[in-house]
XYZ file of C-alpha atoms in Angstrom:
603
model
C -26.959 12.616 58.457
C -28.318 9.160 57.331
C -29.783 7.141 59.945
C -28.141 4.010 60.707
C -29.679 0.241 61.437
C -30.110 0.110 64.818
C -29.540 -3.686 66.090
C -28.546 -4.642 62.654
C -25.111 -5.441 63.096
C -26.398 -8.309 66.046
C -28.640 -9.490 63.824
C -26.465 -10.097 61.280
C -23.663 -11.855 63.782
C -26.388 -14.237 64.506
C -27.718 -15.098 60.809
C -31.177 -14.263 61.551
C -32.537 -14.136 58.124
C -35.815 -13.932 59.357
C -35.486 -10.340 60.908
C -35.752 -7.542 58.325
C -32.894 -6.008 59.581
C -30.879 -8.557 58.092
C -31.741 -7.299 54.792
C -30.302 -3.895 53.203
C -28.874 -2.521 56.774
C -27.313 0.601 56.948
C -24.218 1.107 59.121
C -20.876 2.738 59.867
C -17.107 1.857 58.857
C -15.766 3.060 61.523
C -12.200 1.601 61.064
C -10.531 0.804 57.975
C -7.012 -0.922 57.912
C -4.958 -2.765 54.447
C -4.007 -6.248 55.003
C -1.498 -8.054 52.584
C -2.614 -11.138 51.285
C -2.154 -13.263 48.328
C -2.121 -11.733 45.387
C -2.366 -8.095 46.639
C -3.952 -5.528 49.216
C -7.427 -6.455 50.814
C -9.118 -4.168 53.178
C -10.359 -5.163 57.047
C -13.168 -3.027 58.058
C -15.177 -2.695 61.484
C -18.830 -1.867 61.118
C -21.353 -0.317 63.524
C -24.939 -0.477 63.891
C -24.185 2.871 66.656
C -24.637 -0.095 69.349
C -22.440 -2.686 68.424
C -19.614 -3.417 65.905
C -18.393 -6.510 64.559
C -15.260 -7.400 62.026
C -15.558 -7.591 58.958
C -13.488 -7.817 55.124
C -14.147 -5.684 51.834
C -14.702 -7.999 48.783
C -11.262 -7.941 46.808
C -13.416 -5.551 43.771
C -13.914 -2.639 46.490
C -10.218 -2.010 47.435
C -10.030 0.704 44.373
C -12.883 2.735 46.586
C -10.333 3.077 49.499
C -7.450 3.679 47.395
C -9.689 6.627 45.795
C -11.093 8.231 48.484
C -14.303 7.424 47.966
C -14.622 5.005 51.098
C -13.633 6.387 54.312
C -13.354 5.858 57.864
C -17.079 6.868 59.677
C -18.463 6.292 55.827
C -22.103 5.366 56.040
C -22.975 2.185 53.796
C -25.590 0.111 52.906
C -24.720 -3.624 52.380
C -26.656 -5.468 49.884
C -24.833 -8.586 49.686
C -22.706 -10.242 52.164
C -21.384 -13.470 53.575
C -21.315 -13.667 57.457
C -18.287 -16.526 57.734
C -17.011 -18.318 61.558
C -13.243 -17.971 62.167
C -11.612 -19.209 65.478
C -14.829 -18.941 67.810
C -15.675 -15.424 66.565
C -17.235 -14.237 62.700
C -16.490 -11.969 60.175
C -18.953 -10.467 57.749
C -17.550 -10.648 54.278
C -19.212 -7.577 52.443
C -19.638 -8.298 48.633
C -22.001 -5.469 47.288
C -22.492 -2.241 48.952
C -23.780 1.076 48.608
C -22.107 4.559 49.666
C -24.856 6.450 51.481
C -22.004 9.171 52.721
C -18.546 9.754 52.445
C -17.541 12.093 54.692
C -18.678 11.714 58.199
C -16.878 13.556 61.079
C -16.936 10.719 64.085
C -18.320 7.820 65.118
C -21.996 7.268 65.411
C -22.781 6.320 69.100
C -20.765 3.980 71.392
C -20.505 0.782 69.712
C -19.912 -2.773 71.949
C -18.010 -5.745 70.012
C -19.974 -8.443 69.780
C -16.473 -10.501 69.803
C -17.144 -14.081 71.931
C -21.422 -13.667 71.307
C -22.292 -16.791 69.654
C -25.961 -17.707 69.043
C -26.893 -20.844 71.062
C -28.391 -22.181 67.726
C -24.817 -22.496 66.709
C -22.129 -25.535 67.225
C -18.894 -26.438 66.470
C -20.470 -27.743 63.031
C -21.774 -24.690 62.346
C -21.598 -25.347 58.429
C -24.121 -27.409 58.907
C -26.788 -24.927 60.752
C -29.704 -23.480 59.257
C -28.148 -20.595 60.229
C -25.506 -20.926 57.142
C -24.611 -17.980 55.633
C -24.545 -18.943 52.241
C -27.869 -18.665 50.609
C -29.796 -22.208 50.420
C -29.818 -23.340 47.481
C -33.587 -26.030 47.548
C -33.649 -26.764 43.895
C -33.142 -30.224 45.427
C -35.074 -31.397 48.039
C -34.139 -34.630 50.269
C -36.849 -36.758 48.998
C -34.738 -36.666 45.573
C -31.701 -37.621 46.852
C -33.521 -40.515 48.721
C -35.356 -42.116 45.405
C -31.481 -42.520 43.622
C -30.626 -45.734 42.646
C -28.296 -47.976 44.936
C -26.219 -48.865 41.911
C -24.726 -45.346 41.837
C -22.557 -46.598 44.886
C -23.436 -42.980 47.088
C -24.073 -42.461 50.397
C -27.881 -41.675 50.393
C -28.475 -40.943 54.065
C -28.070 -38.190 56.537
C -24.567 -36.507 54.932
C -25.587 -36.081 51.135
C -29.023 -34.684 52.611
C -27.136 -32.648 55.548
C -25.227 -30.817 52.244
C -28.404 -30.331 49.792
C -29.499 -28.261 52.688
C -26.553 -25.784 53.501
C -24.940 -25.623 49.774
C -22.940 -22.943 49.517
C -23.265 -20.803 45.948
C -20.156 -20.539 44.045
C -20.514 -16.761 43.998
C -20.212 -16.415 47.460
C -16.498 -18.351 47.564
C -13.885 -16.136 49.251
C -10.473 -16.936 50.568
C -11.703 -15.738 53.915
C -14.481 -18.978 54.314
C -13.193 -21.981 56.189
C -16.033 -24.362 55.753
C -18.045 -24.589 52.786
C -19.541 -27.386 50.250
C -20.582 -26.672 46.499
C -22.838 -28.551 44.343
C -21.784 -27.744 40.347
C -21.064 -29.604 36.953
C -17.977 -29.884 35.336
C -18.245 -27.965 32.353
C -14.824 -28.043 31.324
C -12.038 -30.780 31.711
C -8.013 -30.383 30.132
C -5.354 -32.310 29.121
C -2.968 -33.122 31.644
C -0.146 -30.836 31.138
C 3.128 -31.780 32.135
C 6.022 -29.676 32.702
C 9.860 -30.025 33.152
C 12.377 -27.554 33.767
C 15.713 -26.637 36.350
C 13.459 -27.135 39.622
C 12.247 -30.532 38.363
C 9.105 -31.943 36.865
C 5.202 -31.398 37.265
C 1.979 -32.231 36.142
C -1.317 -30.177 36.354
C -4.682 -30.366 34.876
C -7.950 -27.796 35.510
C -11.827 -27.639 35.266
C -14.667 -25.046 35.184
C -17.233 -25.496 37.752
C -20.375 -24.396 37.624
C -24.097 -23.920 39.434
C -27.209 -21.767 39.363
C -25.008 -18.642 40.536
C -21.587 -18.689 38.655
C -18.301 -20.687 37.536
C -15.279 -21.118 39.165
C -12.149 -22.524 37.722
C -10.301 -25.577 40.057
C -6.732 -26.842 39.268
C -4.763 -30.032 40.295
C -0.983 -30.042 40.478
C 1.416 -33.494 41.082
C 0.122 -36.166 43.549
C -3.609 -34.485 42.927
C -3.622 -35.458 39.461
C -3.185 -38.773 39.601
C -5.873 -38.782 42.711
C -8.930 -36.855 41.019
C -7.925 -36.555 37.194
C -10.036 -40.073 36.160
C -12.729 -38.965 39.002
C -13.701 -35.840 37.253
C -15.523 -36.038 34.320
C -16.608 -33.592 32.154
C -20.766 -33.081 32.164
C -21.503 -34.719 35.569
C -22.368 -32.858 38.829
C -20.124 -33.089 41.725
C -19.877 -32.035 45.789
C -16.689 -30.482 46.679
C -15.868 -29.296 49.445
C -12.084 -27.902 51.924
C -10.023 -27.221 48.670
C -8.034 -23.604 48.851
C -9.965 -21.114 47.566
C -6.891 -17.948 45.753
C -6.848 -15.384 43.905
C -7.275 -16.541 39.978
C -4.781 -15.970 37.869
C -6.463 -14.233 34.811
C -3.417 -14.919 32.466
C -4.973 -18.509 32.782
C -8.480 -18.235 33.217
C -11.329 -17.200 30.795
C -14.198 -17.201 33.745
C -15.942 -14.224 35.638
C -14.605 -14.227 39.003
C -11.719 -13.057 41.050
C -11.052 -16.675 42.531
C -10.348 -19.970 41.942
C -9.646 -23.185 43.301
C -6.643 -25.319 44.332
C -7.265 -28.763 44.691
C -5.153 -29.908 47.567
C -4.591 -33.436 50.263
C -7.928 -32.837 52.077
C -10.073 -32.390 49.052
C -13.547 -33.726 49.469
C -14.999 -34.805 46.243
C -18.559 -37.072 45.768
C -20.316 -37.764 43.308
C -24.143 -36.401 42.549
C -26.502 -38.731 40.842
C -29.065 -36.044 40.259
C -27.995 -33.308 38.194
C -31.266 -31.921 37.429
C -31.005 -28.703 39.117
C -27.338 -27.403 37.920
C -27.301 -26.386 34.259
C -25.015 -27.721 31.651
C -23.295 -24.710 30.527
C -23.675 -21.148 31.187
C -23.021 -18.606 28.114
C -23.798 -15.065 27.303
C -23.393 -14.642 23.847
C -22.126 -11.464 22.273
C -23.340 -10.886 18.389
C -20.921 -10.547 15.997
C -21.304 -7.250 14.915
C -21.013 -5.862 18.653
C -17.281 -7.236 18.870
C -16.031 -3.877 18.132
C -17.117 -2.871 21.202
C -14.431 -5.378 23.717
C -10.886 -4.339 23.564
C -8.205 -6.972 22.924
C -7.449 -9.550 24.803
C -11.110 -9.975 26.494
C -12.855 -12.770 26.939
C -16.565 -13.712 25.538
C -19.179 -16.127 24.409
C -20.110 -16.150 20.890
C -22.594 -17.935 18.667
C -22.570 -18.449 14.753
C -23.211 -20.763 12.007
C -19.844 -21.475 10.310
C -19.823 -20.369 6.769
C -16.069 -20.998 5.524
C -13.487 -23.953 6.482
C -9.888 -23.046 5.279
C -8.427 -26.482 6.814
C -5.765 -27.139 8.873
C -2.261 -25.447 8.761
C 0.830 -25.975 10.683
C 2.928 -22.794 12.244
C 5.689 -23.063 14.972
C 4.898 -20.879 17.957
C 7.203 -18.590 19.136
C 6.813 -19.282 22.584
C 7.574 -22.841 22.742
C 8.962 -23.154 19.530
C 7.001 -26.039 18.878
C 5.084 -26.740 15.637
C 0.894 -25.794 16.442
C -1.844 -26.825 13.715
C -4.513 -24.283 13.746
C -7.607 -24.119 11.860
C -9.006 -20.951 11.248
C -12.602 -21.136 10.339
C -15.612 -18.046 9.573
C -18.559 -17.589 11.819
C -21.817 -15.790 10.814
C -25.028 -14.973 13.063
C -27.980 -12.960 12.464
C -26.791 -9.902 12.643
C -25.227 -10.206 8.987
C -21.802 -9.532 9.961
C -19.010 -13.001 9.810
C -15.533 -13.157 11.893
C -12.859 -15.252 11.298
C -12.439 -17.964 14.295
C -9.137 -19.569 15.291
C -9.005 -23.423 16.734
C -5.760 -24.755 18.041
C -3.996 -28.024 18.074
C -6.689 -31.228 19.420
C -9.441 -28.826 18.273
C -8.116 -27.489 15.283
C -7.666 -31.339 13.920
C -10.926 -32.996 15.321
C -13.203 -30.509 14.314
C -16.040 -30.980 11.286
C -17.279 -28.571 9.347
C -19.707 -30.316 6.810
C -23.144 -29.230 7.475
C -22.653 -26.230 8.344
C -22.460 -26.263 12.097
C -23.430 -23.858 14.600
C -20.779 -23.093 17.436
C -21.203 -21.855 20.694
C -17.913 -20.642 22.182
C -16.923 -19.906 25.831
C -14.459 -17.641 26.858
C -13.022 -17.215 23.220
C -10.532 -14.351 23.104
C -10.949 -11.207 20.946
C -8.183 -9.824 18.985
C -7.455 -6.672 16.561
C -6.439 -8.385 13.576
C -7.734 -7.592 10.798
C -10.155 -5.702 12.557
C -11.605 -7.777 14.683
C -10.940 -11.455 14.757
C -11.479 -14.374 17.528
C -9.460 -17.211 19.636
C -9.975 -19.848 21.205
C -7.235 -20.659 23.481
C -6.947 -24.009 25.598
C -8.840 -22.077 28.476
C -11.969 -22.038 26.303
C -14.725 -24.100 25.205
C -16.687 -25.238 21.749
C -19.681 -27.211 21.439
C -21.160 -27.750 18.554
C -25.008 -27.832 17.562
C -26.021 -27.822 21.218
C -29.994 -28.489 22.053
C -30.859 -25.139 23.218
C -32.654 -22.041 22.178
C -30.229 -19.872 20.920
C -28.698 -22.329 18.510
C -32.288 -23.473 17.640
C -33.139 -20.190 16.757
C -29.890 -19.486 14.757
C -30.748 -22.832 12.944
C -34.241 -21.791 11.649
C -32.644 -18.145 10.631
C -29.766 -19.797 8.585
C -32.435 -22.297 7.028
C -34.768 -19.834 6.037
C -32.236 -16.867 4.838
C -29.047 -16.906 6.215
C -28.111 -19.923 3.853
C -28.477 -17.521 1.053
C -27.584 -14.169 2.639
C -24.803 -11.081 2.480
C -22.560 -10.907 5.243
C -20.203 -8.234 5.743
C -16.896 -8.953 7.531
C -13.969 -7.386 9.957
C -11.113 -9.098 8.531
C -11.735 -7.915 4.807
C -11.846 -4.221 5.525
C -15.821 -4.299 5.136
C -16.123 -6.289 1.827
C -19.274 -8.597 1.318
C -18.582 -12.164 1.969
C -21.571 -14.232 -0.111
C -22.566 -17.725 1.052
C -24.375 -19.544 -1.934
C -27.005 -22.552 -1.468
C -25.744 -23.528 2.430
C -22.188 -24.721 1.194
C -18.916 -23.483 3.223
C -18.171 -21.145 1.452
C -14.625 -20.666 -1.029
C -14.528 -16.759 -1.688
C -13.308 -15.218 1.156
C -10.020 -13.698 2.349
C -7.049 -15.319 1.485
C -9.026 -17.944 -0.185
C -9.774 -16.058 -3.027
C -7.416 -16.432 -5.702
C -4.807 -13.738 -7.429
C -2.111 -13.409 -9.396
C 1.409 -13.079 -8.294
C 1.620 -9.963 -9.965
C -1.002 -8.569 -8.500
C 0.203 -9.403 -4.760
C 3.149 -7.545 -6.288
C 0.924 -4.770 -7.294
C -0.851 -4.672 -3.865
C 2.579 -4.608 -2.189
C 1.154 -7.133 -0.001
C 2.746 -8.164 3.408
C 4.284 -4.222 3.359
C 1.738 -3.293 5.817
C 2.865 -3.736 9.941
C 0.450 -7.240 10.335
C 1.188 -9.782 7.434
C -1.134 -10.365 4.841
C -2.847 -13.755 3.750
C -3.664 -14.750 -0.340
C -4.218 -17.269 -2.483
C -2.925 -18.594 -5.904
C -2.563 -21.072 -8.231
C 0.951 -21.881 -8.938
C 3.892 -24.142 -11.086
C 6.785 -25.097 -8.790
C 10.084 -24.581 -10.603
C 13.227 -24.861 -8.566
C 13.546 -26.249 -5.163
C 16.869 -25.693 -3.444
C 18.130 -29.146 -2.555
C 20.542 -28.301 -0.079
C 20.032 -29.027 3.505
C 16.346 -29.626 2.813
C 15.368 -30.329 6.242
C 16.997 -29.796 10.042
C 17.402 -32.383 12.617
C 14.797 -32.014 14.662
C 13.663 -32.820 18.746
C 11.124 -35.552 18.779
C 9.791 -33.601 21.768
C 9.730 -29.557 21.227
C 11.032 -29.708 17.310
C 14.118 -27.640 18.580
C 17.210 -28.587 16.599
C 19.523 -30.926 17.874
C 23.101 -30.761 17.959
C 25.392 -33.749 17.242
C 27.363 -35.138 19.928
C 29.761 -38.172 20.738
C 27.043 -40.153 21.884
C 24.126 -38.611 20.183
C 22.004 -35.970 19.350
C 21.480 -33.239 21.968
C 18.473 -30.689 22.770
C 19.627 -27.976 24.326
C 15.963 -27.081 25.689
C 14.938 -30.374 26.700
C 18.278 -31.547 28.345
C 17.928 -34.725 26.542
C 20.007 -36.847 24.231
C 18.340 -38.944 21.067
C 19.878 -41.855 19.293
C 18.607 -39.873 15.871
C 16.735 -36.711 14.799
C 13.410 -36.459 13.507
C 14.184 -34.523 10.424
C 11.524 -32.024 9.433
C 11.446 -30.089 6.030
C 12.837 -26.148 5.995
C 12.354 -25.475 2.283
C 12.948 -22.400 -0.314
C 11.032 -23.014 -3.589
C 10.323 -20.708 -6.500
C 7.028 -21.001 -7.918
C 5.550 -19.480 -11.307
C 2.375 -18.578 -12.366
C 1.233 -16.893 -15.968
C 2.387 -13.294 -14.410
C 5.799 -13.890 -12.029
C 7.095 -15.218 -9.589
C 7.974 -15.712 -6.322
C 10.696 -17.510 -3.933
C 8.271 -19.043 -0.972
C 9.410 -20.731 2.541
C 7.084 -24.136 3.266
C 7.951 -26.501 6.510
C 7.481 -30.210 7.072
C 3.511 -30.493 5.795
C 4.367 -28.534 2.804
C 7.275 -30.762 2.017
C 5.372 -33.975 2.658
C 2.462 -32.720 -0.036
C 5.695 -31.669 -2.497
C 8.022 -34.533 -2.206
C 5.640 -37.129 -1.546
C 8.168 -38.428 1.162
C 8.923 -37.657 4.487
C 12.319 -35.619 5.393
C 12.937 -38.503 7.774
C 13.554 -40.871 4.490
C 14.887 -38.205 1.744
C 17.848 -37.624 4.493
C 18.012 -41.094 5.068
C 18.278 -41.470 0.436
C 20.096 -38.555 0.460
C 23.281 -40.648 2.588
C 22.597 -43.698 0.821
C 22.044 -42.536 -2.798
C 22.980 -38.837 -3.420
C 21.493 -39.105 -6.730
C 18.773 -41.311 -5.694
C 17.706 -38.058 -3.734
C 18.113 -35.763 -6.654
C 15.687 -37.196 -8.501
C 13.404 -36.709 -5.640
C 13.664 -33.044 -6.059
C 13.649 -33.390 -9.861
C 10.126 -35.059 -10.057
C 8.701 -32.651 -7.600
C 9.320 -29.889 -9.886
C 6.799 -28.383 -12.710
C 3.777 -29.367 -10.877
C 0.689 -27.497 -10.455
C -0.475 -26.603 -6.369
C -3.104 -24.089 -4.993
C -1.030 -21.971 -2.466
C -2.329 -20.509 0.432
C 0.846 -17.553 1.321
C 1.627 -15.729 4.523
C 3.202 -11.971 3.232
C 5.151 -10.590 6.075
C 8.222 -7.965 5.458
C 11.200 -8.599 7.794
C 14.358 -6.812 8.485
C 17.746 -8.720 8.581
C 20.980 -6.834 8.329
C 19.242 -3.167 7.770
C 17.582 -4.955 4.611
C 13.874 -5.449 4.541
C 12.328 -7.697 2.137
C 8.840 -9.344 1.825
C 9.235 -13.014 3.143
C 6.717 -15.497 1.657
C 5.688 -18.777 3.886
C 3.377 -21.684 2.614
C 0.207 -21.301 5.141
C -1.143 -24.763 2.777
C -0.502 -26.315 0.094
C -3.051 -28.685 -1.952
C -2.827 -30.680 -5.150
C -5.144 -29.571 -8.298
C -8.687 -30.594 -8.276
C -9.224 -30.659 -11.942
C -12.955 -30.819 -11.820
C -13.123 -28.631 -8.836
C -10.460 -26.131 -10.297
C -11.943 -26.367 -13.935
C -15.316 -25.348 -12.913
C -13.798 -22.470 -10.965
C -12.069 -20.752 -14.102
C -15.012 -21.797 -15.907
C -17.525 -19.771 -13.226
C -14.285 -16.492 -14.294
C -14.635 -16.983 -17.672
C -18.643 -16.310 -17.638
C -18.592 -13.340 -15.369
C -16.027 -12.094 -17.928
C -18.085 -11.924 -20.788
């Protein structure tokens, strides 16, 4: 039978870090018992030394062990990382890492004591503040730092922000089960405020990503908090923060590695740190490209590439809000040879520049199957571009030196080559390069279960005129229904004086080969009608005929289409359904070199 650590379990009670026995004890569960709390089962445990016992609580990533059998009552362990924490004039050891030295152990080892009412006499009330703190000390930053800042940053430089430098507590070791605690971390990450309103009234919340030397945590604000912290916070600086709620994180919302987050709450200490030396500005671990295949959908990582392709922004309505989202899907290479196509949303999707080439670095971007493999980035996630650090440095040099001129092979084309000529974004990839109508015939493309993406150069012919556009919620783009006294949303609850009309349109478009019946919304119809479907519903009550003309002029010109190929069922009748993904005017110079470039591979 293993031998346990005599004394141990006292010497751990009392935070002496100085006696070995505080470090890699052995000892005995000798009690086991499930307590509910938020957000599922934890597990209380008592542990023994053989001559005393103290309480103690099983990190939330060890209940499977119990559940399996694999952690028993009398189980011999050896505890490699732990938190000892003070609750109402007694502690409790919060085991994070352990070892299972042997399962199945017929009694109790000795005749254990509690050490329940022992507290060291180097202990107080203020015990967070004790060198005997149970977080690790973190003494990147000494007090002599903290001393030298400069008045003008409007801190408290004397015993307080000196009292916390010395008993920091590492994000890592956060657990719902600490009462007192202070971090030190930079705000890596800082949203929108998001504002909600539905039958049990309105809300507002916003979020950030903390981080230090040991981890990230994710903190939100909800109501009153918002308006309270959301202008203190800023995104890049280094902050102490100390008595918000530390829960269970919701993962649905979260991108970060850990099982907890923060609430921000009333008694929310926040202060400012002048010197951020010692905290890092972001924390990544990049995954290459051609090891995506190897994270199942839906998971969460860093990457890092060189963008190679821009196909501009496009406009879809989401199905979950039913709002209109622009998205910008762009193509990422690294060194590994292999590209992946790269989704931006919305602010991102619109802001971002592409000229030069940049490098990205992504955090918490999410993986999906399409196509193979393809990647996300949500609101939850990050994107920094050209950042001064090795890894992009590195990527830089690579791309300069080959990669400009390189063969990259991707996941959303089934494995074809993707070529990237002299450093410029490049145009022949994907649904980008051109075809025939009559070959997307051919190809029965959009037949498949996930809808298919090409290209073309088309003549628009016909454009059915009636009810071009819908009226339209200013607010979610649902459509509004005419009442007595206005226009009504039914999602929203709210009544308009007038719509904002948006285009629904059904055009047929030609090319040399066939053609095709396509659905485009409110972007496309801007670029076609060169008016807005605010003012052709506005000619179209004023002047009927005024309107037609609209419609008339549009028709016979020349666009490069970008198509979405999707087949859809409606009344036991499935038929391909074309939308407009873009739509752009011909670049005659542009354009004419491209047939020209054709017509020499040709002969």
């Amino acid at each position: 039978m293993a031998q346990l650590s005599t004394g141990s379990v006292k010497v751990l009670y009392d935070e002496d870090k100085l006696n070995p026995l505080h470090n890699n004890p052995t000892v005995q569960i000798i009690n086991i018992k499930a307590v509910n709390v938020q957000g599922g089962a934890r597990h209380r445990v008592i542990v023994s030394d053989g001559v005393h016992f103290m309480q103690a609580m099983l990190a939330a990533q060890h209940s499977p062990l119990v559940e399996e059998g694999k952690l028993k009552r009398n189980s011999i362990v050896t505890l490699n990382d732990f938190v000892c924490n003070p609750l109402q004039n007694r502690k409790i050891l919060i085991i994070l890492n352990f070892d299972i030295v042997q399962t199945d152990v017929d009694s109790k080892i000795g005749t254990p004591t509690t050490l329940e009412g022992h507290l060291p006499s180097t202990n107080s009330s203020t015990s967070v503040s004790s060198s005997n703190q149970p977080s690790p000390v973190i003494r990147q930053e000494s007090s002599p730092s903290l001393g030298n800042q400069s008045p003008s940053f409007g801190f408290n430089n004397s015993g307080a922000n000196m009292q916390l430098e010395a008993n920091l507590t590492p994000i890592k070791n956060l657990n719902p089960y600490q009462t007192r605690w202070h971090i030190k971390a930079r705000v890596t990450q800082k949203s929108p405020i998001k504002k909600w309103h539905n039958a049990r009234g309105d809300g507002q919340l916003f979020s950030v990503n903390f981080l230090d030397q040991t981890g990230e945590i994710k903190a939100t604000a909800f109501n009153d908090q918002v308006d309270r912290l959301y202008n203190m916070l800023e995104e890049g600086k280094v902050y102490y923060v100390s008595k918000a709620r530390v829960t269970m994180a919701r993962k649905q919302f979260s991108t970060l590695n850990n099982e907890y987050e923060l609430a921000f709450e009333h008694s929310t200490e926040i202060e400012a740190c002048p010197d951020a030396s010692s905290i890092p500005q972001m924390n990544y671990e990049f995954v290459k490209i051609n090891c995506l295949e190897r994270y199942e959908k839906g998971a969460n990582i860093d990457v890092l590439g060189v963008v190679i392709e821009d196909q501009g922004v496009s406009e879809i309505v989401s199905k979950a809000s039913g709002k209109p989202t622009k998205k910008r899907e762009l193509v990422i290479a690294d060194d590994t040879l292999q590209s992946v196509r790269l989704t931006l949303w919305d602010t991102q999707a619109e802001e971002f520049v592409s000229a030069g080439n940049p490098i990205v670095a992504c955090k918490g971007v999410r993986v999906n199957d399409f196509g193979g493999r393809s990647l996300s980035l949500g609101g939850n996630g990050s994107l920094k571009i050209n950042l001064d650090i090795p890894d992009v440095q590195s990527l830089r040099r690579w791309y300069t030196e080959r990669g400009q001129n390189a063969h990259f092979t991707n996941y959303s084309s089934g494995g074809s080559m993707l070529t990237n000529s002299g450093g410029e974004i490049s145009q022949q990839f994907s649904s980008n390069v051109k075809i025939t109508l009559q070959q997307a015939k051919d190809d029965n493309l959009g037949s498949s279960d996930k809808p298919d993406y090409f290209s073309f150069r088309g003549t628009v012919v016909f454009i059915k005129a009636e009810n071009p556009a819908y009226p339209a919620c200013p607010d979610c783009r649902k459509k509004l229904v005419m009442e007595e006294n206005g226009w009504r949303c039914e999602k929203c609850q709210k009544v308009h004086p007038s719509p904002d009309y948006r285009y629904i349109l059904t055009v047929s478009v030609e090319d040399a080969t066939s053609q095709l019946f396509v659905n485009g919304f409110d972007d496309f119809g801007n670029v076609l009608l060169k008016m807005s479907a605010n003012e052709v519903m506005a000619l179209k009550e004023s002047n009927a005929t005024a309107a037609q003309q609209v419609f008339h002029r549009a028709l016979h010109q020349v666009f490069n289409f970008k198509v979405r190929a999707k087949q859809e069922t409606f009344n036991d009748i499935t038929r391909t359904k074309y939308n407009v993904v873009d739509c752009t005017p011909i670049d005659f110079v542009k354009d004419g070199n491209e047939i020209a470039s054709a017509i020499e591979k040709l002969l």
